Amino acid sequence: MSLQREAFGPTATYFWNWQLSTTVGPMVVSDKHVDRLLDLIYDAATEQGLWRSVLTEIADLTGSQGGILFGQSFQASRVYFDYNGRLSEECNRAYKERHMRNPWSEGMERQSVGRIVLSDEIVPFASLKPTLFFEEVLRPQDVAHNAMVALAAKDDFKAAFNICRSARQGPLGQDGRRFLERLVPHMRRSMRLGFRLEGYKALQRAEYDVLDRLAVGVILLDRRARIIYANTAARALDSSKGPLHLRGAALTAHAPPYSQRLDEMIRLALCGAPTGSMSVPRPSDGQLLTILVSSVRGRDVGRFAELSMPDAAVLLFIIDPANRSGVPVAWIVDAYGLTPAEAKVALCAASGATIPETARHLNVSPNTIKTHLRKVFAKTGTSRQIELARLMASIGLLGGEKAVYPISV
C-alpha cells in the first residue's frame, strides 16, 4: 500500500512550495529529490521500517552523519520504537541502557512539537565533551552536533527525530534548517497517520477479542444484508436446532414467520430506521431471545469505513438470557468512566435483565439500580436500555484510539 501525498489534499502542496531546485549545504535538491523523499515519508506511515531510508535520505541531502527517529517515555525508562538511519546500533544500545537522560533530551523536554532545535542552542559542544553521554554515545560514532524535532507528544511520551552531524560538518546551517522546516509538517502528518493505522489494527484485534467475550451476540450486515461479521455468541446460536442460521452470507431464523419478521426489520434498518426489536424462541426450550436491529448511523458510518468496512449498514444484537458471561467490568469502567457498581449495572441491563432481575443478581435494591442506571445513561449518552445494549455490544468495534496508543491523533 502506497500513500501518495496527493491523498492529503491541497494542504500537502501548501507546505511544500519549492522552486525548480533548492540548495541545501553542498547539494542541490531538485523537484525529483523532493518528490521521491515525500513519497518515502508518506509510505513510511504504512511501512514503518521505511523511516530508516527517510532518515538516511535526509542525512545525505543535508550532508550529515545520519538520523534516528524514536518514541520514548522517561517515566517508564523505555524506548517504545526507534528507526536508525546509518547510525551506530551499539551506541544506540548504550543510549537506551544508560543515557536516555542526557543534556540534549533534558533540553528538548521544554521544546514545543514541530520546532527545530539545534543541540548547540541547548548546550555548547565544549560543555558536552566532558560528559559520559558524549564519551559513550556520541564520540564513538563521530557525532558532535544534532538537529532535533519533536514530532508528537502526550504527557511523558514523546516521538522525535534527530539529524546528527560530526564536528567537521558543524551545526546545521540555515539552508539545512529551512529544508527541515519544509519536511517536518509532512513527517508529523505521516507519523500521525501511522499511529492511527496502527491504532485501527490494534482496535480490530481488540474488537474481536472483546466482542467474542460478550454475552450479547453481534452481527454486522452490509448494504445488501449480507453478513460481514458475527461474534462467538452469535455463531453459537447457529445450529440445526438453533434459533438462527448463518449460512454463508445469509441470516435467517429457524422458522419462516420469524425469518419474514427479521427480513422486514433489516429492510427498515437499511432504509434508515434507527432501532427495532423482536423475539425469537429457542427451539429446544422455547426460551425467548431478543434481537435488536439498528441501522449504522452518523459518525459510525465513517468509523466502520476506517475499519475497512465501508459497506456496514445494519447491526444486530441478540440477547440470550442463558448467556450472562459479559465483558470484564474493568474494561467497561475504563471505556466509559463508570464506577465498578455502575459498570455491573450497565452490563446486566445490556444483557436484557429487568430492573428487579438486576437488583436480585447484584443483591441491591431496585431503587439503587435505578440510581445507577440514570448515571450510566448520562455517562454513556444513552437514554434507554435498548440503546445501552447497542452501545455495550458495539463499543469494541467503534471505540476511539485513546486506549490503544499513548499518542492522541
GROMACS .gro file of C-alpha atoms in nm, residues 164-340:
model
  177
  164CYS     CA    1   2.332   1.403   1.367
  165ARG     CA    2   2.646   1.577   1.244
  166SER     CA    3   3.018   1.547   1.309
  167ALA     CA    4   3.247   1.819   1.444
  168ARG     CA    5   3.387   1.859   1.093
  169GLN     CA    6   3.039   1.904   0.944
  170GLY     CA    7   2.949   2.155   1.214
  171PRO     CA    8   2.597   2.261   1.320
  172LEU     CA    9   2.321   2.251   1.061
  173GLY     CA   10   2.321   2.573   0.858
  174GLN     CA   11   2.029   2.796   0.764
  175ASP     CA   12   1.967   2.622   0.431
  176GLY     CA   13   1.953   2.286   0.605
  177ARG     CA   14   1.723   2.423   0.871
  178ARG     CA   15   1.483   2.564   0.611
  179PHE     CA   16   1.493   2.225   0.438
  180LEU     CA   17   1.388   2.051   0.761
  181GLU     CA   18   1.120   2.311   0.826
  182ARG     CA   19   0.958   2.213   0.498
  183LEU     CA   20   0.986   1.843   0.577
  184VAL     CA   21   0.860   1.848   0.936
  185PRO     CA   22   0.486   1.904   0.863
  186HIS     CA   23   0.490   1.605   0.630
  187MET     CA   24   0.678   1.388   0.879
  188ARG     CA   25   0.433   1.482   1.154
  189ARG     CA   26   0.137   1.406   0.929
  190SER     CA   27   0.282   1.072   0.825
  191MET     CA   28   0.359   0.978   1.185
  192ARG     CA   29   0.006   1.068   1.299
  193LEU     CA   30  -0.133   0.862   1.015
  194GLY     CA   31   0.094   0.574   1.112
  195PHE     CA   32  -0.025   0.592   1.474
  196ARG     CA   33  -0.383   0.597   1.350
  197LEU     CA   34  -0.337   0.298   1.122
  198GLU     CA   35  -0.162   0.104   1.397
  199GLY     CA   36  -0.444   0.206   1.630
  200TYR     CA   37  -0.704   0.071   1.390
  201LYS     CA   38  -0.513  -0.255   1.357
  202ALA     CA   39  -0.500  -0.282   1.735
  203LEU     CA   40  -0.868  -0.190   1.756
  204GLN     CA   41  -0.951  -0.465   1.514
  205ARG     CA   42  -0.752  -0.715   1.717
  206ALA     CA   43  -0.906  -0.590   2.041
  207GLU     CA   44  -1.254  -0.559   1.896
  208TYR     CA   45  -1.286  -0.926   1.816
  209ASP     CA   46  -1.134  -1.021   2.149
  210VAL     CA   47  -1.383  -0.801   2.332
  211LEU     CA   48  -1.683  -0.889   2.119
  212ASP     CA   49  -1.606  -1.259   2.145
  213ARG     CA   50  -1.621  -1.230   2.527
  214LEU     CA   51  -1.955  -1.052   2.507
  215ALA     CA   52  -2.274  -1.225   2.621
  216VAL     CA   53  -2.462  -1.036   2.353
  217GLY     CA   54  -2.449  -1.181   2.003
  218VAL     CA   55  -2.330  -0.925   1.748
  219ILE     CA   56  -2.385  -0.947   1.372
  220LEU     CA   57  -2.290  -0.682   1.119
  221LEU     CA   58  -2.456  -0.671   0.776
  222ASP     CA   59  -2.362  -0.479   0.462
  223ARG     CA   60  -2.595  -0.279   0.237
  224ARG     CA   61  -2.713  -0.596   0.066
  225ALA     CA   62  -2.797  -0.756   0.403
  226ARG     CA   63  -2.501  -0.993   0.381
  227ILE     CA   64  -2.312  -1.095   0.695
  228ILE     CA   65  -1.970  -0.933   0.719
  229TYR     CA   66  -1.906  -1.010   1.088
  230ALA     CA   67  -2.054  -1.232   1.359
  231ASN     CA   68  -1.906  -1.277   1.706
  232THR     CA   69  -1.878  -1.602   1.901
  233ALA     CA   70  -2.208  -1.558   2.088
  234ALA     CA   71  -2.393  -1.507   1.759
  235ARG     CA   72  -2.227  -1.802   1.589
  236ALA     CA   73  -2.315  -2.023   1.886
  237LEU     CA   74  -2.684  -1.973   1.803
  238ASP     CA   75  -2.634  -2.124   1.458
  239SER     CA   76  -2.702  -2.497   1.459
  240SER     CA   77  -2.953  -2.738   1.311
  241LYS     CA   78  -3.172  -2.685   1.620
  242GLY     CA   79  -3.064  -2.328   1.693
  243PRO     CA   80  -3.281  -2.015   1.674
  244LEU     CA   81  -3.074  -1.854   1.394
  245HIS     CA   82  -2.899  -1.979   1.084
  246LEU     CA   83  -2.587  -1.811   0.947
  247ARG     CA   84  -2.540  -1.977   0.609
  248GLY     CA   85  -2.262  -1.822   0.406
  249ALA     CA   86  -2.353  -1.453   0.396
  250ALA     CA   87  -2.725  -1.502   0.467
  251LEU     CA   88  -2.902  -1.463   0.803
  252THR     CA   89  -3.234  -1.638   0.869
  253ALA     CA   90  -3.437  -1.756   1.168
  254HIS     CA   91  -3.527  -2.119   1.234
  255ALA     CA   92  -3.890  -2.079   1.122
  256PRO     CA   93  -4.033  -1.886   0.823
  257PRO     CA   94  -4.256  -1.645   1.026
  258TYR     CA   95  -3.957  -1.528   1.228
  259SER     CA   96  -3.740  -1.506   0.917
  260GLN     CA   97  -4.000  -1.286   0.749
  261ARG     CA   98  -4.017  -1.055   1.051
  262LEU     CA   99  -3.637  -1.043   1.070
  263ASP     CA  100  -3.611  -0.962   0.698
  264GLU     CA  101  -3.863  -0.681   0.743
  265MET     CA  102  -3.671  -0.528   1.032
  266ILE     CA  103  -3.343  -0.547   0.840
  267ARG     CA  104  -3.513  -0.383   0.540
  268LEU     CA  105  -3.637  -0.099   0.761
  269ALA     CA  106  -3.288  -0.055   0.909
  270LEU     CA  107  -3.142  -0.040   0.558
  271CYS     CA  108  -3.389   0.241   0.489
  272GLY     CA  109  -3.262   0.430   0.795
  273ALA     CA  110  -3.488   0.318   1.080
  274PRO     CA  111  -3.276   0.369   1.395
  275THR     CA  112  -3.377   0.064   1.606
  276GLY     CA  113  -3.631  -0.215   1.627
  277SER     CA  114  -3.669  -0.535   1.826
  278MET     CA  115  -3.829  -0.878   1.806
  279SER     CA  116  -3.826  -1.204   1.998
  280VAL     CA  117  -3.730  -1.544   1.865
  281PRO     CA  118  -3.794  -1.862   2.068
  282ARG     CA  119  -3.519  -2.116   2.115
  283PRO     CA  120  -3.648  -2.436   1.950
  284SER     CA  121  -3.509  -2.659   2.224
  285ASP     CA  122  -3.682  -2.499   2.524
  286GLY     CA  123  -3.897  -2.213   2.393
  287GLN     CA  124  -3.694  -1.951   2.583
  288LEU     CA  125  -3.718  -1.617   2.410
  289LEU     CA  126  -3.413  -1.440   2.267
  290THR     CA  127  -3.438  -1.068   2.199
  291ILE     CA  128  -3.299  -0.937   1.869
  292LEU     CA  129  -3.225  -0.566   1.843
  293VAL     CA  130  -3.182  -0.436   1.488
  294SER     CA  131  -3.011  -0.099   1.441
  295SER     CA  132  -2.904   0.094   1.136
  296VAL     CA  133  -2.544   0.216   1.119
  297ARG     CA  134  -2.585   0.590   1.151
  298GLY     CA  135  -2.398   0.918   1.187
  299ARG     CA  136  -2.030   0.905   1.268
  300ASP     CA  137  -2.045   0.525   1.298
  301VAL     CA  138  -2.053   0.513   0.917
  302GLY     CA  139  -1.713   0.680   0.895
  303ARG     CA  140  -1.569   0.470   1.175
  304PHE     CA  141  -1.669   0.146   1.007
  305ALA     CA  142  -1.522   0.276   0.683
  306GLU     CA  143  -1.195   0.345   0.863
  307LEU     CA  144  -1.202  -0.016   0.982
  308SER     CA  145  -1.217  -0.132   0.618
  309MET     CA  146  -1.591  -0.197   0.642
  310PRO     CA  147  -1.727   0.084   0.423
  311ASP     CA  148  -2.049  -0.106   0.339
  312ALA     CA  149  -2.151  -0.170   0.702
  313ALA     CA  150  -2.519  -0.083   0.722
  314VAL     CA  151  -2.701  -0.284   0.991
  315LEU     CA  152  -2.606  -0.402   1.342
  316LEU     CA  153  -2.794  -0.685   1.511
  317PHE     CA  154  -2.765  -0.767   1.880
  318ILE     CA  155  -2.902  -1.098   2.008
  319ILE     CA  156  -2.965  -1.107   2.383
  320ASP     CA  157  -2.972  -1.462   2.517
  321PRO     CA  158  -3.088  -1.484   2.882
  322ALA     CA  159  -2.898  -1.812   2.915
  323ASN     CA  160  -2.565  -1.640   2.847
  324ARG     CA  161  -2.457  -1.381   3.105
  325SER     CA  162  -2.079  -1.401   3.083
  326GLY     CA  163  -2.044  -1.038   2.976
  327VAL     CA  164  -1.730  -0.829   2.930
  328PRO     CA  165  -1.490  -0.760   3.216
  329VAL     CA  166  -1.618  -0.488   3.447
  330ALA     CA  167  -1.274  -0.322   3.447
  331TRP     CA  168  -1.291  -0.283   3.069
  332ILE     CA  169  -1.626  -0.102   3.087
  333VAL     CA  170  -1.503   0.114   3.376
  334ASP     CA  171  -1.208   0.225   3.163
  335ALA     CA  172  -1.414   0.274   2.847
  336TYR     CA  173  -1.686   0.496   2.996
  337GLY     CA  174  -1.552   0.632   3.324
  338LEU     CA  175  -1.815   0.437   3.520
  339THR     CA  176  -1.773   0.326   3.878
  340PRO     CA  177  -1.745  -0.053   3.922
   0.00000   0.00000   0.00000
